[in-house]
CSV table of C-alpha atoms in Angstrom, one decimal:
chain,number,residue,atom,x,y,z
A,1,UNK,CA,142.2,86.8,76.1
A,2,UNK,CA,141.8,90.0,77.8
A,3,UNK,CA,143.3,90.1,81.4
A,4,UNK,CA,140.8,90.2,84.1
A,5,UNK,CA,141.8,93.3,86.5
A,6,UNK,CA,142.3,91.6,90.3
A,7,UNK,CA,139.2,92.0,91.9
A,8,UNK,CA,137.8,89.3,94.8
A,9,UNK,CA,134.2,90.4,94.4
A,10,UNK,CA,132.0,90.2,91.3
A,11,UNK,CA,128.5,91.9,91.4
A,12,UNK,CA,125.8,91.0,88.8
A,13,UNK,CA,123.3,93.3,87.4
A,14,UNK,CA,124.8,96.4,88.2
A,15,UNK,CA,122.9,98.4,85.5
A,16,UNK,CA,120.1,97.3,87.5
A,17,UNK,CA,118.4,99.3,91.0
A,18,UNK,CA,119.8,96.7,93.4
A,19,UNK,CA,122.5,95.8,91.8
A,20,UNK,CA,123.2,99.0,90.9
A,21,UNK,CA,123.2,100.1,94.4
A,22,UNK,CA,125.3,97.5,95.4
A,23,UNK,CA,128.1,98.5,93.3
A,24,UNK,CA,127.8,101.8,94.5
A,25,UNK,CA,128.1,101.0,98.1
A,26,UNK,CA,131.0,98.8,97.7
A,27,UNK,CA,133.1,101.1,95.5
A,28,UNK,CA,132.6,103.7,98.8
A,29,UNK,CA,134.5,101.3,100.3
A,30,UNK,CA,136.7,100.8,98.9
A,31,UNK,CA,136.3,97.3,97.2
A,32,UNK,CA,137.5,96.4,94.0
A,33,UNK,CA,134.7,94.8,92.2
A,34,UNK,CA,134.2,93.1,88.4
A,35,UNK,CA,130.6,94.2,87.0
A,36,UNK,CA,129.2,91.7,85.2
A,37,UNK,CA,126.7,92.5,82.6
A,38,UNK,CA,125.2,92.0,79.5
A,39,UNK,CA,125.7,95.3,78.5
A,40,UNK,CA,129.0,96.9,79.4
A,41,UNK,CA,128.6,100.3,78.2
A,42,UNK,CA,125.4,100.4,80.8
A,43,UNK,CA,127.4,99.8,83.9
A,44,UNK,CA,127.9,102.5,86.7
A,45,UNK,CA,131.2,103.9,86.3
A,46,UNK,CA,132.8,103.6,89.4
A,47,UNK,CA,135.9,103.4,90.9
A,48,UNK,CA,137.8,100.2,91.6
A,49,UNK,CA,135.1,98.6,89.0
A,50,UNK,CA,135.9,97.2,85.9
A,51,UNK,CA,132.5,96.4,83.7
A,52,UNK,CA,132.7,92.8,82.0
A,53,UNK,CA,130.6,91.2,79.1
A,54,UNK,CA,128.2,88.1,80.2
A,55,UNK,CA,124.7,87.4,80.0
A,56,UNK,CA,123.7,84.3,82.7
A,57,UNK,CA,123.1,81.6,79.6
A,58,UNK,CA,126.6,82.4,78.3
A,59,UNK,CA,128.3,79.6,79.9
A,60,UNK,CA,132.1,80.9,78.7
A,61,UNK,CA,131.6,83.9,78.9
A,62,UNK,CA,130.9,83.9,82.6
A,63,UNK,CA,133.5,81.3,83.2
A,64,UNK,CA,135.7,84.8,82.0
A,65,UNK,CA,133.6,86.5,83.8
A,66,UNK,CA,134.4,84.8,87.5
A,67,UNK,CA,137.5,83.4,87.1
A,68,UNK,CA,139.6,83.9,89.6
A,69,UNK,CA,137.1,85.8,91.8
A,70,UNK,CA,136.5,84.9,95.5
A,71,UNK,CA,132.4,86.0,96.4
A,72,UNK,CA,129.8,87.0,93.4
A,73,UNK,CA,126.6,88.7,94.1
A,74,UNK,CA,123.9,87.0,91.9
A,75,UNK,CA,120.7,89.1,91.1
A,76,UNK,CA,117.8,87.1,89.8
A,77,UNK,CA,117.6,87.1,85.8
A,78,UNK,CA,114.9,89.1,84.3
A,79,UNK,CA,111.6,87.6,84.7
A,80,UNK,CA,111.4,85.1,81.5
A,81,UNK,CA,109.4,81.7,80.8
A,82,UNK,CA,113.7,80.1,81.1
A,83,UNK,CA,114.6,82.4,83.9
A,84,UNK,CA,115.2,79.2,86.3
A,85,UNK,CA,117.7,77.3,83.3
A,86,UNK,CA,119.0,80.5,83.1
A,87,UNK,CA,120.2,80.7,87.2
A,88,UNK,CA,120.9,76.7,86.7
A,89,UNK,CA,123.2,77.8,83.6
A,90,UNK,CA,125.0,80.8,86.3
A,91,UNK,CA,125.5,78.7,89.0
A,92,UNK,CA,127.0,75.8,87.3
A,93,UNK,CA,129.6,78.2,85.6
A,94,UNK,CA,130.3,79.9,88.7
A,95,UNK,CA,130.6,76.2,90.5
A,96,UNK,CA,132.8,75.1,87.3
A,97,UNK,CA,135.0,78.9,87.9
A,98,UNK,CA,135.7,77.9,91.2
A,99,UNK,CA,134.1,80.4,93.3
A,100,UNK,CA,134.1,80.3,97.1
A,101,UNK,CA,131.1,82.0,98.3
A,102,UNK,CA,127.6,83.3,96.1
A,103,UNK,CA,125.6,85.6,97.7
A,104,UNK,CA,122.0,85.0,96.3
A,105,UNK,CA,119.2,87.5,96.0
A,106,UNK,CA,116.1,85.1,96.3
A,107,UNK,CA,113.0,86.1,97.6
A,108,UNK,CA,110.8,85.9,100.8
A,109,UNK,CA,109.1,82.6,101.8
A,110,UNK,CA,110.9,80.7,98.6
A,111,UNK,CA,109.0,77.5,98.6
A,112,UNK,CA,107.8,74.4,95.7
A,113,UNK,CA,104.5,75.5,96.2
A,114,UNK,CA,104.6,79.0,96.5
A,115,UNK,CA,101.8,80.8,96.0
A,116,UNK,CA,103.6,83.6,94.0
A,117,UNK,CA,104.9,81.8,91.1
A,118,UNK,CA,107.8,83.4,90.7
A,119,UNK,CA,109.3,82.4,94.4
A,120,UNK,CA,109.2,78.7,93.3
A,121,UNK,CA,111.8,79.6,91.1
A,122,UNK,CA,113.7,81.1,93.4
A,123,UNK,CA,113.2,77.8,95.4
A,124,UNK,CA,114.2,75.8,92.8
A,125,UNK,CA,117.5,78.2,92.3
A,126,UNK,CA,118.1,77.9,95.9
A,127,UNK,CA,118.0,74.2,95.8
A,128,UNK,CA,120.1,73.8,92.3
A,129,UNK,CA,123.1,76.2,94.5
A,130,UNK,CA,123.1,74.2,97.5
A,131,UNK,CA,123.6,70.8,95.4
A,132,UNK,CA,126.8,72.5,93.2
A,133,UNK,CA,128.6,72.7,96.7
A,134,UNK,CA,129.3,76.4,96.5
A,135,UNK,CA,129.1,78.5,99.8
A,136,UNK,CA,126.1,80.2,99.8
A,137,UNK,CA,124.1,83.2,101.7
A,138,UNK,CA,120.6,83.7,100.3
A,139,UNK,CA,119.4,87.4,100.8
A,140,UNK,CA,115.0,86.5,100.6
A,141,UNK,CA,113.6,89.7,100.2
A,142,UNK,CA,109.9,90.6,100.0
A,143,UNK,CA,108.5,92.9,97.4
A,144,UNK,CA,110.0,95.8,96.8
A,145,UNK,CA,109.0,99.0,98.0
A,146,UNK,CA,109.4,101.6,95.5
A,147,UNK,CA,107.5,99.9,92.9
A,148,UNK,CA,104.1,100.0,95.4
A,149,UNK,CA,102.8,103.1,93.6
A,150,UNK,CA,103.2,101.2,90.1
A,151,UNK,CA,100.6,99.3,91.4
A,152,UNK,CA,98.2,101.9,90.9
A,153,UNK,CA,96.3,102.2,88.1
A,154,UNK,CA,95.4,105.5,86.0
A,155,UNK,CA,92.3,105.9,88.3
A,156,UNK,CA,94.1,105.7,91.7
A,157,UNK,CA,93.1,102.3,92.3
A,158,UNK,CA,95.0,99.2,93.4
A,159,UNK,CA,93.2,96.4,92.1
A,160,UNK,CA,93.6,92.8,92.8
A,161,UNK,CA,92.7,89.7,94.6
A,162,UNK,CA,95.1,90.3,97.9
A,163,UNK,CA,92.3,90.4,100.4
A,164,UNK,CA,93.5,91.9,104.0
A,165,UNK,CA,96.4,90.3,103.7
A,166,UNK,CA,99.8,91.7,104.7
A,167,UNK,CA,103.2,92.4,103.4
A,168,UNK,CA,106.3,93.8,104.6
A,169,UNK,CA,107.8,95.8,101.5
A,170,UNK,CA,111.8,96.3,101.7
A,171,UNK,CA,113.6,99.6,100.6
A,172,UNK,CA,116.2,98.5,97.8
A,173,UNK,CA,118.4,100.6,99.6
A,174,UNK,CA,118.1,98.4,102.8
A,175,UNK,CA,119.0,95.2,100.7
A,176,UNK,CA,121.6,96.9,99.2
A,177,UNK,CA,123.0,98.0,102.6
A,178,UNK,CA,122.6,93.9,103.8
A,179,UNK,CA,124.6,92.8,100.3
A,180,UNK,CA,127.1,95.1,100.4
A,181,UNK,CA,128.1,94.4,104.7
A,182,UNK,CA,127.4,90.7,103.8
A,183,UNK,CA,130.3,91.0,100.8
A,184,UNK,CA,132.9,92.9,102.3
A,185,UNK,CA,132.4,90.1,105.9
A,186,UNK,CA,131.2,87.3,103.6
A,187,UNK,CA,132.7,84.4,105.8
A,188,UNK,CA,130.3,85.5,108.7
A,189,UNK,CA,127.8,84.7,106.8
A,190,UNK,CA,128.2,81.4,105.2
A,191,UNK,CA,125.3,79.4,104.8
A,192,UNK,CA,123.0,81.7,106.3
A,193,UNK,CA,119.3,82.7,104.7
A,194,UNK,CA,118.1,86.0,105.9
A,195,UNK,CA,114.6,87.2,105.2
A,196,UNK,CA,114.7,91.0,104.1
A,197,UNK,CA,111.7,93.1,105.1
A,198,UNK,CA,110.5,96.6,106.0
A,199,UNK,CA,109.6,97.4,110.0
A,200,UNK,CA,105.8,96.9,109.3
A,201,UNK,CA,103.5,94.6,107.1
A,202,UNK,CA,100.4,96.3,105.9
A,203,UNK,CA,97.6,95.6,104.1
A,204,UNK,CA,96.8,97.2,100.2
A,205,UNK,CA,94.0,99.3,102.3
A,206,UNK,CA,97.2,100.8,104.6
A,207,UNK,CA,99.5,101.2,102.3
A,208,UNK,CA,96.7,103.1,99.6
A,209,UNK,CA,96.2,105.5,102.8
A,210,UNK,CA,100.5,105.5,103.0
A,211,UNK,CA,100.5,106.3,99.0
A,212,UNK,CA,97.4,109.1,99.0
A,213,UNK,CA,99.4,111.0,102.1
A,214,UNK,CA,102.8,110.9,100.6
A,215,UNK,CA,101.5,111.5,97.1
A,216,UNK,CA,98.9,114.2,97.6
A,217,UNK,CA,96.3,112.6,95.4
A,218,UNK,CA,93.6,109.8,96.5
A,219,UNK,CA,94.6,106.1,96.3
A,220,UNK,CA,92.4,103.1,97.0
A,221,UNK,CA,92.6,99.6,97.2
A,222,UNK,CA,89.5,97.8,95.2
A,223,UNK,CA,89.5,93.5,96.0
A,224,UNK,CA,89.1,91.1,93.1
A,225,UNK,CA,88.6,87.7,92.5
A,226,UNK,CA,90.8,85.7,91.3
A,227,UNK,CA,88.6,85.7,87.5
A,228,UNK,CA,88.1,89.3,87.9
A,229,UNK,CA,92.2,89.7,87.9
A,230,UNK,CA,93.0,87.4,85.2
A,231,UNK,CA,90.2,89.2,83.5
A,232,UNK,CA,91.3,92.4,83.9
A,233,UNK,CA,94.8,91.8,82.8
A,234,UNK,CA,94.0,89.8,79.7
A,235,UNK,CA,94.0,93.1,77.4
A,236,UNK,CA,98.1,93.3,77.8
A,237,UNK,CA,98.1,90.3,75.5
A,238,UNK,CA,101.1,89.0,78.1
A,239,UNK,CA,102.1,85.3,78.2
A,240,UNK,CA,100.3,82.5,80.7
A,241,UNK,CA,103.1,82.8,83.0
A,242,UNK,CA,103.1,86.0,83.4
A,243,UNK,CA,100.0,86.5,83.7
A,244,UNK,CA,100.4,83.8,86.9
A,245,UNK,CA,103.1,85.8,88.0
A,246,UNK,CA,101.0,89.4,88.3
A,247,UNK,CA,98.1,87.6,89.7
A,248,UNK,CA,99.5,85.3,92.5
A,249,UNK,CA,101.6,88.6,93.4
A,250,UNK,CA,97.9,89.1,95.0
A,251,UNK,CA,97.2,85.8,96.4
A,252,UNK,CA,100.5,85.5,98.0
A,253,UNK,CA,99.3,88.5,99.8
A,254,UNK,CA,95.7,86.9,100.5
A,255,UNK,CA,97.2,83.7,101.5
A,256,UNK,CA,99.4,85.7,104.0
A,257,UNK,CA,102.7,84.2,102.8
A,258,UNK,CA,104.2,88.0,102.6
A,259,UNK,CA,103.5,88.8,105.9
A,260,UNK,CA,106.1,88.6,108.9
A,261,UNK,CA,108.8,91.1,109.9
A,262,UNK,CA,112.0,90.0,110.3
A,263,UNK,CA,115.0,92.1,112.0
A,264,UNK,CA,117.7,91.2,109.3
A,265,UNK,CA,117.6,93.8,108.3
A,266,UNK,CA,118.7,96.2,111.3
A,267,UNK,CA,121.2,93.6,112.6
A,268,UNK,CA,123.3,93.2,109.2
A,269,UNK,CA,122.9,97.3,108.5
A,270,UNK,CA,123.2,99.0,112.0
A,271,UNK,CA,120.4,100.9,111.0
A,272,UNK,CA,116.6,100.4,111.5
A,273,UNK,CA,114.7,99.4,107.7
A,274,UNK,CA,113.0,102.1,106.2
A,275,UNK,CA,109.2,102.3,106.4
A,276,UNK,CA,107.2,102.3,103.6
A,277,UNK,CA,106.0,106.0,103.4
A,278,UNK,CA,109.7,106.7,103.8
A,279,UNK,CA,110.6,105.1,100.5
A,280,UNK,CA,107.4,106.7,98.9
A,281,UNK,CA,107.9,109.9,100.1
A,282,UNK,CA,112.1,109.9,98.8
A,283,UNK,CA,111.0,107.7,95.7
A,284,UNK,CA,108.2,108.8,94.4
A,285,UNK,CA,107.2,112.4,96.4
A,286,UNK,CA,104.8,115.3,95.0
A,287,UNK,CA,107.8,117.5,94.4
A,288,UNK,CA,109.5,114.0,92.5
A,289,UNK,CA,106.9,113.6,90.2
């Protein structure tokens, strides 16, 4: 078998945007890290990094994978119908490769009954870490911010059934900043859940008046029913549960279980989290389009 370079800190989907970003920040300083992907040819190439083969259901493989390292980052699977046996499959290799500390990206307001599907998985993962015994830190971010404008649809409408209710969308680059101070300090933070937002929660309405500013073109947010989304996304021919997953992104929103700012971010960063139009305007810009 191949010798594993020395490395104490193993980050997962690196040929991902946040995990991506976290390997960046860590090789600035100065960490030696293992990159463990499914792809290896994918990964950043970075210095200090060594790029290593393992998809999450591959139970050897990432036994390989972590052996011998101290703290792993674990970004949540792609969204599949098995993403949670997946995560169950990860953290009982990492628990069986004797890890110390896993630093979790879960996502905000992780409950059983969630109204967004996919954060009862991330409940569910939570739950399955804390009974293997590993030392944890769960990073529960809200939705991203720079996938707001994919929300929009060819017309410049938002649709769906969110109501006015709120959310605090998170730069990637702010979670990435958390990650990477939480990782290089990661006994400070042992057993601590931090909720990951932006420094304001807005409503569709706001943040199609944020987009049509930043953008230059007009962007509106149109309400639905609950049938009317279902409906509407039915022509994509996409499984139930992700269906369930695109339309309870909405009635999170509605139900108001994505609203609340938190200050995790500023205190783990040193710096203040980015506002929305920020993001937009760096992201997704009239002069980066």
């Amino acid at each position: 078998m191949t010798e594993l370079p020395e490395s104490s800190v193993v980050v997962t989907g690196a040929t991902g945007r946040l995990g991506g970003r976290v390997a960046r920040r860590l090789a600035e300083r100065g960490v030696a890290t293992r990159l463990l992907v499914r792809s290896p040819e994918r990964a950043p190439k970075l210095p200090g990094a060594t790029a290593i083969r393992g998809g999450y259901s591959d139970h050897d493989a990432i036994l390989r994978g972590l052996s011998g390292a101290e703290t792993v980052f674990m970004v949540s699977a792609s969204e599949s119908a098995d993403r949670l046996s997946q995560h169950r499959a990860f953290v009982d290799a990492a628990a069986g490769a004797s890890v110390q500390h896993l630093v979790y990206v879960s996502f905000f307001g992780a409950a059983p009954d969630a109204a967004f599907t996919l954060a009862r998985d991330h409940f569910h993962t939570e739950e399955h870490i804390r009974a293997s015994g590993l030392a944890h830190t769960f990073l529960r971010d809200n939705f991203y911010a720079e996938l707001v404008p994919d929300l929009v649809g060819e017309d410049g409408v938002i649709r769906g059934p969110a109501g006015q209710g709120r959310t605090a969308f998170v730069a990637q680059d702010d979670i990435a900043d958390a990650a990477s101070a939480i990782l290089t300090r990661p006994a400070d933070h042992v057993g601590n859940t931090y909720d990951l937002t932006g420094p304001e929660s807005v409503t569709l309405d706001e943040a199609a008046a944020i987009l049509s500013e930043v953008l230059g073109r007009t962007v509106t947010y149109q309400p639905e029913t609950v049938e009317e989304a279902y409906a509407s996304r039915a022509s994509y021919g996409a499984p139930r549960w992700q269906l369930d997953a695109w339309v309870s992104t909405y009635t999170a929103i509605a139900a108001g279980q994505l609203d609340g700012i938190s200050d995790a971010v500023p205190r783990l960063t040193g710096h203040p989290a980015t506002p929305l139009a920020d993001v937009i305007r760096t992201t997704r810009g009239p002069d980066q389009r």
